[in-house]
Structures are given as C-alpha cells and as structure tokens.
C-alpha cells in the first residue's frame, strides 16, 4: 500500500511539473516591431504586390501596385499572374489605408489576357474639356498580337476606378525596330511648366530600349511633332514623335522613373534624374540629363544592389512633406519571390552636388525598430556573414548564410536585426522571429537537423514558420538577459559555440543568454 502511495505521489508531481513548467525557464516578453517594411503588409496579413508607383495629391500619398497572385506552382514555372492594380493611401507614410482594386485587367478590351497588370504610374492633370482634375493610369500589358503595349485609363478619383480608353496609347508596331516582344513596358510620366510658361507632359518607358515623348493636353495622345498625321519613332527630336534615347544609358534594363528635385516652395531645379533597373539581377541606378528629349546622359551610377529576395526591382521616387522617398519592391514576405513581391520604402538622401550614394534594403523602413543582440559581457554582437547579394539566379533563395558572434560587424548593418512577432503565432507575446535589417526576408532559422542559419521562408507553411520562431525566456545565466528557445525544437536554445550561432540544450548558460538593445 505504501509503495502504491509513493508511486501515486511521484506521478502527481510529474503531472504538476508538466502543467506548470517545473524547472523550465520563465517565459518573458521583449519589445517587438510590427512596423517598418513592407509598407502595406506583414507576415500574417499577406497581400503580394510589385512594381510600385506613387502619386502625391495634396496631403495624401497614393501607392499603386500590380497584385501578384502567382501560386507556388506558377512561381516554379516563372509565370507572372497579375490580374489587377491595387491602391493604398497615407497621410504620414506610416499608416496605410487599403483603397482596393483601381482597375481590373478583365475590363481592358485590347489586351490578350486578364493576368498581365504590369508596371504603372498615375498622374493628375486638369482636363481641358471641362476644367476638372482627372487621373490617368499609364500601364502596360500584352496585346492580341502577343506584344507589350502602353495603355492609359482615366478616372475622376485617384482611387479609381480607372476606365481604359479602348486602345493602346503606344503600340509596339510604332517603336521599331523591336528587340523583344516586351520593349514597350514600364511607363513613367512627368509634368512641369518651363520658364516660358509652357507646360510639358512627358511619357517615357521601355525594356532594353528607352523611349520618351510628349503628350497632348488631353493626356491620352502623343504630340505629332512634325504634323505629318502619324506617330513615328526615331532618334532625332523634331523629326520623330517618340524618341529612342537608350544610347548612353549603361546596362539599362527597364523600370524607368523620372524625377527632379524641388525647393521648399515646390519649384523644380537642376537636372532630371532617370532612375532605372540596371543589369541582372536588377540593381537600382540613375543617370541625369538637362533635357529629357535630347540632353546628354550623365554616367550611370548604381545606388542599390539586387534585393535578397527578388530578381527584379522597380522604384518610385517622390517628395512629401519636405523629404524624398525611394519606394522599391522585394520578395521579403513568406513565399515571396520575383513573382510574389511587396513594396518597401526608405528615405533618400542627396549629396551637396546632387549625387546619391549606395544604400541597402531596410527591414525597419521609416518607423521600425532596429535592435542589436549582444552577448552578456557586451563584448560581442550577433551578426550574419558579410555578403553582396549575388547577380546569379542560381544562388537564390538564400538558405545557408552563417551567423556569428564577434566584436563588431565588418558592415555595421550586418549586426542589426528587427525583432518581429513570432511567425508561428503572432498572438503569443513570448514568440519572436528575428529578421535581418539589411537583408529583409532573411530570418534566423533552425532546420530539421538543428542547424542555425540566416534563411528565406520560401514555403510559408507551419513548419517554416516554426523554424523561424523562438520563445523568449528569462536569461539562463542572467535574469536581466533573454534566451531564445526554438519553437521547432523545444528545449533547444540559440547559443554561441566557438563564435558561431548554434542550437544547444542550454547547458552553457552564459553563451545561451543575450542582451537585446534597441538602436532606433
């Protein structure tokens, strides 16, 4: 009888321990960042959208993207599926409102399919016929002959819906000789009044080729410069209506964006900037000119390497409330890629001479929190190995980037992190996911064998979410610190072993304890 009682008491103790976590580290909560980039989505509320463009209208910024709807299977076949254009609005560049679908490709009659809502830009202009402001969506899609063309749709509101004019504004049969079936893509526009009071309405576009022209006041037709009754393409302004200006643009790929700086009163000054996608995988670059139609291009300057998660990129550069912003896209959301993209933003800085220095992607963006993860003696920080994003498609997705602990990172940004709500359960306040600040979309990851690397989440399933989620508990060696327990492999902790971040049972308590400090 006594033996049975002892066994029963022991079983009760085991059950009690399992219920209250007897001997388990105390769970704690640390500050997490649910802001920053992407601009209009996060790991739980996923809407993919690429080729961002921006319209500033009064005190409101409107962000437009093509809605990337490709499935995982389609991504493997390198297929774009972009059925519509989406719009978001903000008055502070931080909080964004979903404005919904502004135009569906199913409403365009001249296109050959309903899934090719490629890059666009919206412009505001006064309609000369009635004196009212209208909005013009310049976009591109495949026509029924199998070639890309530039289209235009019109709306009374920046949030649509936009109605296509019924035919392409620019047909590929005009921009000859074609070097591909998609020379005529990625429209960008610019409106300004010159010193003589004459308004200029520029439209530019192109993949592999760069074209520019001026629009009539109606914004839906090209100026017939020589009055011969037809729109022609050539290299000589005054003779042709559409000017091919590729010469001088080094390794120009696509995604042009026209921009010019302005003073505090909104007056434009200095050269025109042409930002564009450069080389492959696509970097971001710019060149300048004093005349969009016939000025000489400056030397091309690269300002951004390919992103860590997307093969393409597309920017929008604009001024808002005294600052200049650079919007781009990457594939940093779960299952993201060059076919499942998302819009991001950083503030853009100019040097005194107007030049722009190289800059990196940012997970924190404009309002996110950047953190450092230090060892308890504060002598070392956790950082990923330094690398420049590769130009070779075969090197992606990144899944095996080493993570170290060292006195300082060669590139300070390699030692910066954004602590996100846990992917496995964002409602659990003790769960976190740890994203690289300068390689957005790459997270500290534990694979099935317990190896710790920096990796992209290409699956977006429960397993991949668990692999990139850690429970925060009171520091194993210092209650003022924190230890990170793997959600995928419970009972195992992030630990520094011989200077490398690994997973262990936490017996070396000091090397499994960290101090997290917010820097921004």
Short mmCIF file of C-alpha atoms in Angstrom, two decimals:
data_model
loop_
_atom_site.label_atom_id
_atom_site.label_comp_id
_atom_site.label_asym_id
_atom_site.label_seq_id
_atom_site.Cartn_x
_atom_site.Cartn_y
_atom_site.Cartn_z
CA UNK A 1 0.00 0.00 0.00
CA UNK A 2 2.81 2.37 0.94
CA UNK A 3 4.61 1.64 -2.34
CA UNK A 4 1.47 2.47 -4.31
CA UNK A 5 1.06 5.74 -2.40
CA UNK A 6 4.66 6.78 -3.16
CA UNK A 7 4.21 5.98 -6.85
CA UNK A 8 0.97 7.98 -6.90
CA UNK A 9 2.63 10.98 -5.25
CA UNK A 10 5.51 10.83 -7.72
CA UNK A 11 3.14 10.66 -10.67
CA UNK A 12 1.24 13.64 -9.27
CA UNK A 13 4.48 15.61 -9.01
CA UNK A 14 5.36 14.77 -12.61
CA UNK A 15 1.95 15.90 -13.77
CA UNK A 16 2.20 19.10 -11.74
CA UNK A 17 5.63 19.83 -13.18
CA UNK A 18 4.35 19.29 -16.73
CA UNK A 19 1.43 21.62 -16.11
CA UNK A 20 3.36 24.50 -14.55
CA UNK A 21 6.68 24.00 -16.35
CA UNK A 22 8.56 22.81 -13.26
CA UNK A 23 12.20 23.79 -13.69
CA UNK A 24 11.54 25.42 -17.07
CA UNK A 25 12.87 28.94 -17.67
CA UNK A 26 10.39 31.71 -17.03
CA UNK A 27 8.77 32.99 -20.21
CA UNK A 28 9.28 36.71 -20.79
CA UNK A 29 8.24 39.24 -23.40
CA UNK A 30 10.59 41.59 -25.23
CA UNK A 31 9.84 44.56 -27.46
CA UNK A 32 8.75 43.58 -30.96
CA UNK A 33 8.45 45.57 -34.16
CA UNK A 34 5.29 45.26 -36.23
CA UNK A 35 6.12 48.37 -38.27
CA UNK A 36 8.57 49.26 -41.00
CA UNK A 37 8.82 47.34 -44.27
CA UNK A 38 6.91 46.03 -46.12
CA UNK A 39 4.80 49.17 -46.31
CA UNK A 40 1.30 47.66 -46.57
CA UNK A 41 1.59 44.01 -45.49
CA UNK A 42 3.20 41.79 -42.86
CA UNK A 43 3.90 38.11 -42.16
CA UNK A 44 0.30 37.46 -41.11
CA UNK A 45 -1.61 39.79 -43.45
CA UNK A 46 -0.09 38.89 -46.78
CA UNK A 47 -1.01 40.63 -50.00
CA UNK A 48 1.68 40.48 -52.65
CA UNK A 49 2.11 43.40 -55.00
CA UNK A 50 5.04 44.55 -57.14
CA UNK A 51 6.16 47.35 -59.46
CA UNK A 52 5.18 50.11 -57.00
CA UNK A 53 4.39 53.63 -58.14
CA UNK A 54 3.35 56.70 -56.19
CA UNK A 55 1.18 59.77 -56.70
CA UNK A 56 1.30 62.65 -54.22
CA UNK A 57 -2.01 64.54 -54.29
CA UNK A 58 -2.20 67.33 -51.73
CA UNK A 59 -1.59 65.91 -48.26
CA UNK A 60 -2.05 62.29 -49.36
CA UNK A 61 0.32 59.74 -50.84
CA UNK A 62 -1.21 57.06 -53.06
CA UNK A 63 0.71 53.82 -53.56
CA UNK A 64 -0.18 51.64 -56.55
CA UNK A 65 0.98 48.06 -57.16
CA UNK A 66 0.14 45.26 -59.52
CA UNK A 67 -1.49 42.46 -57.50
CA UNK A 68 0.87 39.46 -57.62
CA UNK A 69 -1.42 36.43 -57.48
CA UNK A 70 1.03 33.71 -58.60
CA UNK A 71 0.75 30.42 -56.76
CA UNK A 72 3.76 28.41 -55.61
CA UNK A 73 3.36 26.10 -58.60
CA UNK A 74 3.30 29.03 -61.00
CA UNK A 75 6.41 30.52 -59.42
CA UNK A 76 8.28 27.32 -60.26
CA UNK A 77 7.34 27.90 -63.89
CA UNK A 78 8.34 31.56 -63.79
CA UNK A 79 4.85 32.84 -64.52
CA UNK A 80 3.51 36.28 -63.64
CA UNK A 81 -0.14 36.34 -62.63
CA UNK A 82 -1.14 39.97 -62.06
CA UNK A 83 -4.89 40.41 -62.60
CA UNK A 84 -5.41 43.94 -61.28
CA UNK A 85 -3.97 47.14 -59.83
CA UNK A 86 -4.28 47.87 -56.10
CA UNK A 87 -4.15 51.21 -54.31
CA UNK A 88 -3.24 52.29 -50.77
CA UNK A 89 -3.28 55.78 -49.25
CA UNK A 90 -1.46 57.51 -46.40
CA UNK A 91 -1.11 60.99 -44.96
CA UNK A 92 2.01 60.20 -42.91
CA UNK A 93 3.92 57.48 -44.83
CA UNK A 94 3.41 55.17 -41.84
CA UNK A 95 -0.27 54.29 -41.60
CA UNK A 96 -1.81 52.99 -44.82
CA UNK A 97 -5.42 52.52 -45.87
CA UNK A 98 -6.44 49.88 -48.39
CA UNK A 99 -8.29 51.55 -51.25
CA UNK A 100 -8.91 48.29 -53.09
CA UNK A 101 -8.81 47.46 -56.79
CA UNK A 102 -8.49 50.54 -59.01
CA UNK A 103 -8.56 48.67 -62.33
CA UNK A 104 -9.02 45.05 -63.33
CA UNK A 105 -7.46 43.70 -66.50
CA UNK A 106 -10.74 41.94 -67.22
CA UNK A 107 -12.12 45.40 -68.06
CA UNK A 108 -9.45 46.08 -70.70
CA UNK A 109 -10.65 45.02 -74.15
CA UNK A 110 -7.47 45.28 -76.21
CA UNK A 111 -5.27 43.04 -74.04
CA UNK A 112 -4.72 39.36 -74.78
CA UNK A 113 -5.21 38.07 -71.21
CA UNK A 114 -6.52 39.16 -67.82
CA UNK A 115 -3.38 38.48 -65.78
CA UNK A 116 -0.80 40.98 -67.01
CA UNK A 117 -1.22 44.14 -64.99
CA UNK A 118 2.43 45.10 -65.36
CA UNK A 119 4.05 48.30 -64.07
CA UNK A 120 2.01 51.51 -63.96
CA UNK A 121 2.07 55.13 -62.86
CA UNK A 122 -0.81 57.51 -62.10
CA UNK A 123 -0.68 61.23 -62.95
CA UNK A 124 -3.07 64.06 -62.06
CA UNK A 125 -3.93 66.71 -64.67
CA UNK A 126 -6.70 69.18 -65.44
CA UNK A 127 -8.94 68.06 -68.27
CA UNK A 128 -9.03 70.94 -70.80
CA UNK A 129 -12.53 69.96 -71.92
CA UNK A 130 -14.21 70.68 -68.60
CA UNK A 131 -11.53 72.20 -66.33
CA UNK A 132 -11.83 69.38 -63.81
CA UNK A 133 -8.97 67.37 -62.35
CA UNK A 134 -8.65 63.85 -63.70
CA UNK A 135 -6.30 60.99 -63.01
CA UNK A 136 -4.50 58.98 -65.68
CA UNK A 137 -3.24 55.45 -65.12
CA UNK A 138 -0.44 54.63 -67.56
CA UNK A 139 0.22 50.90 -67.66
CA UNK A 140 1.37 48.09 -69.91
CA UNK A 141 0.04 44.72 -70.98
CA UNK A 142 0.15 42.21 -73.84
CA UNK A 143 -1.98 43.00 -76.86
CA UNK A 144 -3.69 40.41 -79.03
CA UNK A 145 -0.69 40.19 -81.37
CA UNK A 146 1.50 38.94 -78.49
CA UNK A 147 3.46 42.14 -77.85
CA UNK A 148 3.51 44.54 -74.94
CA UNK A 149 1.93 47.95 -75.39
CA UNK A 150 1.41 51.05 -73.25
CA UNK A 151 -2.18 51.73 -72.24
CA UNK A 152 -3.92 54.56 -70.41
CA UNK A 153 -7.06 54.61 -68.28
CA UNK A 154 -8.87 57.63 -66.79
CA UNK A 155 -10.69 58.30 -63.53
CA UNK A 156 -12.20 61.22 -61.62
CA UNK A 157 -10.53 59.94 -58.43
CA UNK A 158 -7.01 58.70 -57.56
CA UNK A 159 -8.66 55.58 -56.12
CA UNK A 160 -10.50 54.77 -59.35
CA UNK A 161 -12.00 53.00 -60.80
CA UNK A 162 -10.00 53.73 -63.91
CA UNK A 163 -11.57 53.22 -67.33
CA UNK A 164 -9.33 52.28 -70.25
CA UNK A 165 -9.63 54.46 -73.35
CA UNK A 166 -10.27 51.39 -75.51
CA UNK A 167 -6.97 51.06 -77.35
CA UNK A 168 -3.22 51.23 -76.61
CA UNK A 169 -1.63 54.64 -76.33
CA UNK A 170 1.64 53.21 -77.67
CA UNK A 171 1.70 50.17 -79.96
CA UNK A 172 4.82 48.08 -80.46
CA UNK A 173 4.30 48.42 -84.21
CA UNK A 174 5.39 52.06 -83.84
CA UNK A 175 8.53 51.58 -81.71
CA UNK A 176 10.59 49.76 -84.31
CA UNK A 177 12.92 48.02 -84.67
CA UNK A 178 11.82 45.88 -81.70
CA UNK A 179 14.49 43.89 -79.89
CA UNK A 180 11.90 41.81 -77.99
CA UNK A 181 8.14 41.40 -77.57
CA UNK A 182 8.28 43.43 -74.36
CA UNK A 183 10.21 46.57 -75.30
CA UNK A 184 7.11 48.67 -74.55
CA UNK A 185 6.63 48.28 -70.81
CA UNK A 186 7.02 50.24 -67.53
CA UNK A 187 5.62 53.72 -68.28
CA UNK A 188 6.67 56.74 -66.22
CA UNK A 189 5.42 60.30 -66.60
CA UNK A 190 6.41 63.83 -65.61
CA UNK A 191 4.55 67.17 -65.86
CA UNK A 192 6.07 70.61 -65.41
CA UNK A 193 5.88 74.16 -66.74
CA UNK A 194 9.05 75.67 -68.18
CA UNK A 195 10.45 79.18 -67.71
CA UNK A 196 8.40 80.43 -70.66
CA UNK A 197 5.15 79.22 -69.13
CA UNK A 198 4.77 76.26 -71.46
CA UNK A 199 3.57 73.01 -69.93
CA UNK A 200 5.38 69.80 -70.82
CA UNK A 201 3.79 66.40 -70.29
CA UNK A 202 6.44 63.73 -70.72
CA UNK A 203 5.84 60.00 -71.03
CA UNK A 204 8.73 57.51 -71.02
CA UNK A 205 9.01 53.72 -70.93
CA UNK A 206 10.94 50.69 -72.12
CA UNK A 207 12.69 47.39 -71.50
CA UNK A 208 16.09 47.09 -73.18
CA UNK A 209 15.15 50.25 -75.08
CA UNK A 210 14.32 53.63 -73.55
CA UNK A 211 11.65 55.76 -75.23
CA UNK A 212 10.34 59.23 -74.41
CA UNK A 213 7.71 61.51 -75.94
CA UNK A 214 5.43 64.40 -75.06
CA UNK A 215 1.68 64.06 -74.60
CA UNK A 216 -1.06 66.33 -75.81
CA UNK A 217 -3.03 68.30 -73.24
CA UNK A 218 -5.66 65.55 -73.22
CA UNK A 219 -3.06 63.22 -71.64
CA UNK A 220 -4.26 60.30 -73.78
CA UNK A 221 -2.50 61.00 -77.09
CA UNK A 222 1.05 61.68 -78.26
CA UNK A 223 2.02 65.02 -79.78
CA UNK A 224 2.51 64.79 -83.54
CA UNK A 225 5.70 66.88 -83.53
CA UNK A 226 6.11 67.35 -87.28
CA UNK A 227 2.41 67.42 -88.09
CA UNK A 228 2.55 64.60 -90.63
CA UNK A 229 -0.60 62.98 -89.28
CA UNK A 230 1.08 59.90 -87.82
CA UNK A 231 3.12 58.98 -84.76
CA UNK A 232 6.65 57.85 -85.59
CA UNK A 233 9.69 56.66 -83.67
CA UNK A 234 13.29 57.75 -84.22
CA UNK A 235 16.38 59.25 -82.63
CA UNK A 236 16.10 62.85 -83.81
CA UNK A 237 13.86 65.23 -81.82
CA UNK A 238 11.71 67.33 -84.13
CA UNK A 239 11.68 64.67 -86.81
CA UNK A 240 10.21 61.78 -84.81
CA UNK A 241 7.45 61.95 -82.18
CA UNK A 242 8.75 59.14 -79.96
CA UNK A 243 12.47 59.44 -79.29
CA UNK A 244 14.68 56.40 -78.64
CA UNK A 245 17.23 57.52 -76.03
CA UNK A 246 18.91 54.26 -74.98
CA UNK A 247 22.38 55.35 -76.10
CA UNK A 248 24.40 56.49 -73.08
CA UNK A 249 22.35 54.59 -70.50
CA UNK A 250 24.78 51.95 -69.26
CA UNK A 251 23.24 48.47 -68.82
CA UNK A 252 19.73 49.92 -68.86
CA UNK A 253 17.22 47.13 -68.24
CA UNK A 254 13.75 48.52 -67.50
CA UNK A 255 11.59 50.29 -64.86
CA UNK A 256 12.41 53.95 -65.65
CA UNK A 257 11.24 56.65 -63.25
CA UNK A 258 11.56 60.39 -63.97
CA UNK A 259 12.27 62.73 -61.06
CA UNK A 260 13.50 66.27 -60.50
CA UNK A 261 14.36 67.96 -57.22
CA UNK A 262 12.31 70.89 -55.91
CA UNK A 263 12.81 73.65 -53.35
CA UNK A 264 10.69 74.39 -50.28
CA UNK A 265 8.19 76.26 -52.49
CA UNK A 266 7.82 73.35 -54.88
CA UNK A 267 9.84 74.89 -57.68
CA UNK A 268 11.86 72.39 -59.71
CA UNK A 269 15.57 72.91 -60.19
CA UNK A 270 18.64 71.13 -61.52
CA UNK A 271 18.88 68.19 -63.85
CA UNK A 272 16.31 65.48 -64.45
CA UNK A 273 17.02 62.14 -62.81
CA UNK A 274 16.17 58.95 -64.63
CA UNK A 275 16.13 56.10 -62.13
CA UNK A 276 16.03 52.64 -63.67
CA UNK A 277 16.65 48.93 -63.19
CA UNK A 278 20.25 48.15 -64.10
CA UNK A 279 21.86 44.84 -65.15
CA UNK A 280 20.60 41.42 -63.97
CA UNK A 281 19.64 40.53 -61.30
CA UNK A 282 18.26 44.01 -61.21
CA UNK A 283 20.20 46.69 -59.36
CA UNK A 284 18.91 50.23 -59.00
CA UNK A 285 20.75 53.04 -60.79
CA UNK A 286 20.30 56.54 -62.13
CA UNK A 287 21.57 58.94 -64.77
CA UNK A 288 20.85 62.64 -65.19
CA UNK A 289 20.23 65.00 -68.10
CA UNK A 290 19.34 68.63 -68.61
CA UNK A 291 16.77 67.76 -71.30
CA UNK A 292 14.60 64.63 -71.38
CA UNK A 293 14.24 64.67 -75.16
CA UNK A 294 17.74 65.48 -76.34
CA UNK A 295 20.12 66.16 -73.46
CA UNK A 296 23.22 64.06 -72.95
CA UNK A 297 23.05 61.38 -70.25
CA UNK A 298 25.47 61.54 -67.35
CA UNK A 299 27.44 58.49 -66.32
CA UNK A 300 25.20 55.78 -64.87
CA UNK A 301 25.52 55.50 -61.08
CA UNK A 302 24.46 52.34 -59.25
CA UNK A 303 22.78 53.01 -55.90
CA UNK A 304 21.31 49.65 -54.81
CA UNK A 305 22.37 46.04 -55.28
CA UNK A 306 19.82 43.36 -56.21
CA UNK A 307 17.48 42.61 -53.33
CA UNK A 308 18.00 39.45 -51.27
CA UNK A 309 14.62 38.01 -52.27
CA UNK A 310 13.57 39.18 -55.75
CA UNK A 311 15.18 39.03 -59.18
CA UNK A 312 13.51 42.26 -60.37
CA UNK A 313 13.08 45.68 -58.82
CA UNK A 314 11.07 48.78 -59.63
CA UNK A 315 11.26 52.14 -57.89
CA UNK A 316 9.20 55.25 -57.29
CA UNK A 317 10.97 58.44 -56.19
CA UNK A 318 8.95 61.37 -54.83
CA UNK A 319 8.85 64.27 -52.39
CA UNK A 320 6.41 64.50 -49.50
CA UNK A 321 6.37 66.99 -46.64
CA UNK A 322 9.94 68.10 -47.17
CA UNK A 323 11.51 64.65 -47.57
CA UNK A 324 12.39 62.49 -50.56
CA UNK A 325 11.44 58.83 -50.55
CA UNK A 326 12.55 55.81 -52.55
CA UNK A 327 9.97 53.02 -52.88
CA UNK A 328 11.09 49.65 -54.26
CA UNK A 329 9.94 46.04 -54.18
CA UNK A 330 11.35 42.77 -52.90
CA UNK A 331 10.12 39.27 -52.02
CA UNK A 332 10.52 39.58 -48.24
CA UNK A 333 7.10 38.19 -47.25
CA UNK A 334 6.75 34.43 -46.63
CA UNK A 335 6.88 32.57 -50.00
CA UNK A 336 7.98 35.81 -51.61
CA UNK A 337 9.98 35.92 -54.83
CA UNK A 338 10.29 37.89 -58.05
CA UNK A 339 6.73 36.79 -58.79
CA UNK A 340 5.32 37.44 -55.29
CA UNK A 341 6.62 40.89 -54.39
CA UNK A 342 5.92 43.59 -51.84
CA UNK A 343 6.50 47.36 -51.67
CA UNK A 344 9.12 48.83 -49.31
CA UNK A 345 10.39 52.36 -48.66
CA UNK A 346 13.46 54.20 -47.41
CA UNK A 347 14.25 57.89 -47.19
CA UNK A 348 16.52 59.07 -50.00
CA UNK A 349 19.43 61.44 -49.38
CA UNK A 350 21.30 63.64 -51.85
CA UNK A 351 24.84 64.89 -51.53
CA UNK A 352 25.56 68.60 -51.98
CA UNK A 353 26.39 68.04 -55.64
CA UNK A 354 23.12 66.16 -56.20
CA UNK A 355 24.71 62.72 -56.34
CA UNK A 356 23.31 59.74 -54.44
CA UNK A 357 25.39 57.22 -52.52
CA UNK A 358 24.83 53.46 -52.46
CA UNK A 359 22.28 52.30 -49.90
CA UNK A 360 20.87 48.97 -48.74
CA UNK A 361 17.44 47.50 -48.27
CA UNK A 362 15.86 48.04 -44.88
CA UNK A 363 13.51 45.83 -42.90
CA UNK A 364 12.90 48.64 -40.38
CA UNK A 365 11.99 51.14 -43.08
CA UNK A 366 10.85 54.55 -41.88
CA UNK A 367 9.38 53.70 -38.48
CA UNK A 368 10.56 50.26 -37.46
CA UNK A 369 12.86 49.42 -34.55
CA UNK A 370 16.40 48.19 -35.16
CA UNK A 371 17.99 46.03 -32.47
CA UNK A 372 21.38 44.63 -31.59
CA UNK A 373 21.73 41.22 -29.99
CA UNK A 374 24.74 41.17 -27.66
CA UNK A 375 26.44 38.57 -25.52
CA UNK A 376 26.03 39.13 -21.78
CA UNK A 377 29.56 40.50 -21.42
CA UNK A 378 28.66 43.08 -24.14
CA UNK A 379 31.92 42.29 -25.92
CA UNK A 380 30.34 40.64 -28.96
CA UNK A 381 27.27 41.08 -31.14
CA UNK A 382 25.32 38.60 -33.24
CA UNK A 383 25.79 39.32 -36.94
CA UNK A 384 25.44 37.47 -40.23
CA UNK A 385 28.38 36.88 -42.51
CA UNK A 386 29.04 39.79 -44.89
CA UNK A 387 27.99 39.32 -48.50
CA UNK A 388 26.80 41.27 -51.50
CA UNK A 389 23.59 39.90 -53.00
CA UNK A 390 24.54 37.77 -55.97
CA UNK A 391 23.76 38.58 -59.59
CA UNK A 392 23.36 34.84 -60.35
CA UNK A 393 19.84 33.40 -60.20
CA UNK A 394 21.24 30.00 -59.20
CA UNK A 395 22.39 31.40 -55.84
CA UNK A 396 18.82 32.01 -54.69
CA UNK A 397 16.94 31.57 -52.45
CA UNK A 398 19.39 32.19 -49.62
CA UNK A 399 19.11 29.46 -47.02
CA UNK A 400 22.56 28.84 -45.58
CA UNK A 401 24.01 32.20 -44.51
CA UNK A 402 26.23 31.80 -41.46
CA UNK A 403 25.61 33.77 -38.27
CA UNK A 404 28.47 34.73 -35.98
CA UNK A 405 29.19 36.43 -32.70
CA UNK A 406 32.07 38.86 -32.96
CA UNK A 407 33.28 42.16 -31.53
CA UNK A 408 31.86 44.15 -34.41
CA UNK A 409 30.49 43.50 -37.87
CA UNK A 410 32.55 44.45 -40.92
CA UNK A 411 29.41 46.20 -42.16
CA UNK A 412 27.57 47.60 -39.11
CA UNK A 413 24.22 46.76 -40.71
CA UNK A 414 25.15 43.05 -40.73
CA UNK A 415 24.76 43.20 -36.94
CA UNK A 416 21.35 44.87 -36.96
CA UNK A 417 18.08 42.97 -36.51
CA UNK A 418 14.36 43.61 -36.48
CA UNK A 419 12.51 41.60 -33.82
CA UNK A 420 9.16 40.62 -35.32
CA UNK A 421 6.10 38.99 -33.73
CA UNK A 422 6.57 35.22 -33.97
CA UNK A 423 5.60 33.80 -37.33
CA UNK A 424 4.30 30.60 -35.71
CA UNK A 425 1.80 32.53 -33.54
CA UNK A 426 1.87 36.32 -33.67
CA UNK A 427 -0.63 36.50 -30.80
CA UNK A 428 1.79 34.76 -28.42
CA UNK A 429 3.67 37.61 -26.76
CA UNK A 430 6.65 35.42 -25.93
CA UNK A 431 7.21 34.35 -29.55
CA UNK A 432 9.57 36.28 -31.82
CA UNK A 433 11.04 35.98 -35.30
CA UNK A 434 14.37 37.69 -35.94
CA UNK A 435 14.79 39.38 -39.34
CA UNK A 436 17.99 40.81 -40.79
CA UNK A 437 17.77 44.59 -41.12
CA UNK A 438 19.81 44.83 -44.34
CA UNK A 439 18.72 41.50 -45.87
CA UNK A 440 14.93 41.77 -45.43
CA UNK A 441 13.08 38.49 -45.77
CA UNK A 442 16.02 36.52 -44.33
CA UNK A 443 15.41 35.31 -40.77
CA UNK A 444 17.34 33.39 -38.14
CA UNK A 445 16.26 29.86 -38.98
CA UNK A 446 16.57 26.39 -37.46
CA UNK A 447 16.39 23.50 -39.91
CA UNK A 448 15.24 19.95 -39.17
CA UNK A 449 18.77 18.97 -38.16
CA UNK A 450 19.05 21.83 -35.70
CA UNK A 451 21.46 23.91 -37.81
CA UNK A 452 21.11 27.67 -37.37
CA UNK A 453 21.46 29.91 -40.44
CA UNK A 454 20.00 33.04 -41.96
CA UNK A 455 17.36 31.87 -44.41
CA UNK A 456 14.41 32.95 -46.53
CA UNK A 457 11.00 31.42 -45.84
CA UNK A 458 10.13 30.07 -49.27
CA UNK A 459 7.32 27.75 -48.11
CA UNK A 460 5.10 29.92 -45.90
CA UNK A 461 3.77 26.88 -44.06
CA UNK A 462 3.50 25.89 -40.39
CA UNK A 463 6.86 24.11 -40.41
CA UNK A 464 8.80 27.00 -41.94
CA UNK A 465 7.09 29.43 -39.54
CA UNK A 466 8.11 27.31 -36.55
CA UNK A 467 11.67 27.08 -37.86
CA UNK A 468 11.88 30.87 -37.77
CA UNK A 469 10.16 31.39 -34.39
CA UNK A 470 11.71 31.43 -30.92
CA UNK A 471 10.20 31.61 -27.44
CA UNK A 472 11.79 34.32 -25.30
CA UNK A 473 12.60 33.18 -21.76
CA UNK A 474 14.46 34.72 -18.86
CA UNK A 475 18.19 34.57 -19.49
CA UNK A 476 19.59 31.19 -18.47
CA UNK A 477 22.61 32.84 -16.84
CA UNK A 478 21.28 36.34 -16.17
CA UNK A 479 17.68 37.19 -15.42
CA UNK A 480 18.26 40.62 -16.96
CA UNK A 481 19.03 38.95 -20.28
CA UNK A 482 16.99 36.78 -22.58
CA UNK A 483 17.39 33.30 -24.04
CA UNK A 484 15.77 32.16 -27.28
CA UNK A 485 14.18 28.70 -27.22
CA UNK A 486 13.42 27.12 -30.59
CA UNK A 487 9.72 26.58 -31.24
CA UNK A 488 10.55 23.94 -33.86
CA UNK A 489 12.80 22.02 -31.44
CA UNK A 490 11.60 22.78 -27.88
CA UNK A 491 14.25 22.59 -25.18
CA UNK A 492 16.97 23.82 -27.54
CA UNK A 493 18.34 27.36 -27.33
CA UNK A 494 20.26 29.72 -29.55
CA UNK A 495 23.82 29.53 -28.28
CA UNK A 496 27.20 30.92 -29.30
CA UNK A 497 29.55 28.00 -29.84
CA UNK A 498 33.11 28.81 -30.93
CA UNK A 499 31.93 32.16 -32.25
CA UNK A 500 29.10 30.70 -34.36
CA UNK A 501 25.39 30.80 -33.57
CA UNK A 502 24.11 27.27 -32.99
CA UNK A 503 21.38 25.36 -31.15
CA UNK A 504 22.09 23.64 -27.83
CA UNK A 505 20.40 22.30 -24.72
CA UNK A 506 21.46 25.42 -22.89
CA UNK A 507 23.99 23.84 -20.55
CA UNK A 508 26.43 26.61 -21.37
CA UNK A 509 24.04 29.13 -19.87
CA UNK A 510 26.22 32.18 -20.39
CA UNK A 511 26.61 31.63 -24.14
CA UNK A 512 22.88 30.94 -24.42
CA UNK A 513 21.96 34.28 -22.86
CA UNK A 514 21.78 37.57 -24.73
CA UNK A 515 21.08 41.26 -24.23
CA UNK A 516 18.75 42.86 -26.79
CA UNK A 517 19.23 46.61 -27.21
CA UNK A 518 17.07 48.82 -29.39
CA UNK A 519 19.01 51.27 -31.56
CA UNK A 520 16.19 53.06 -33.37
#
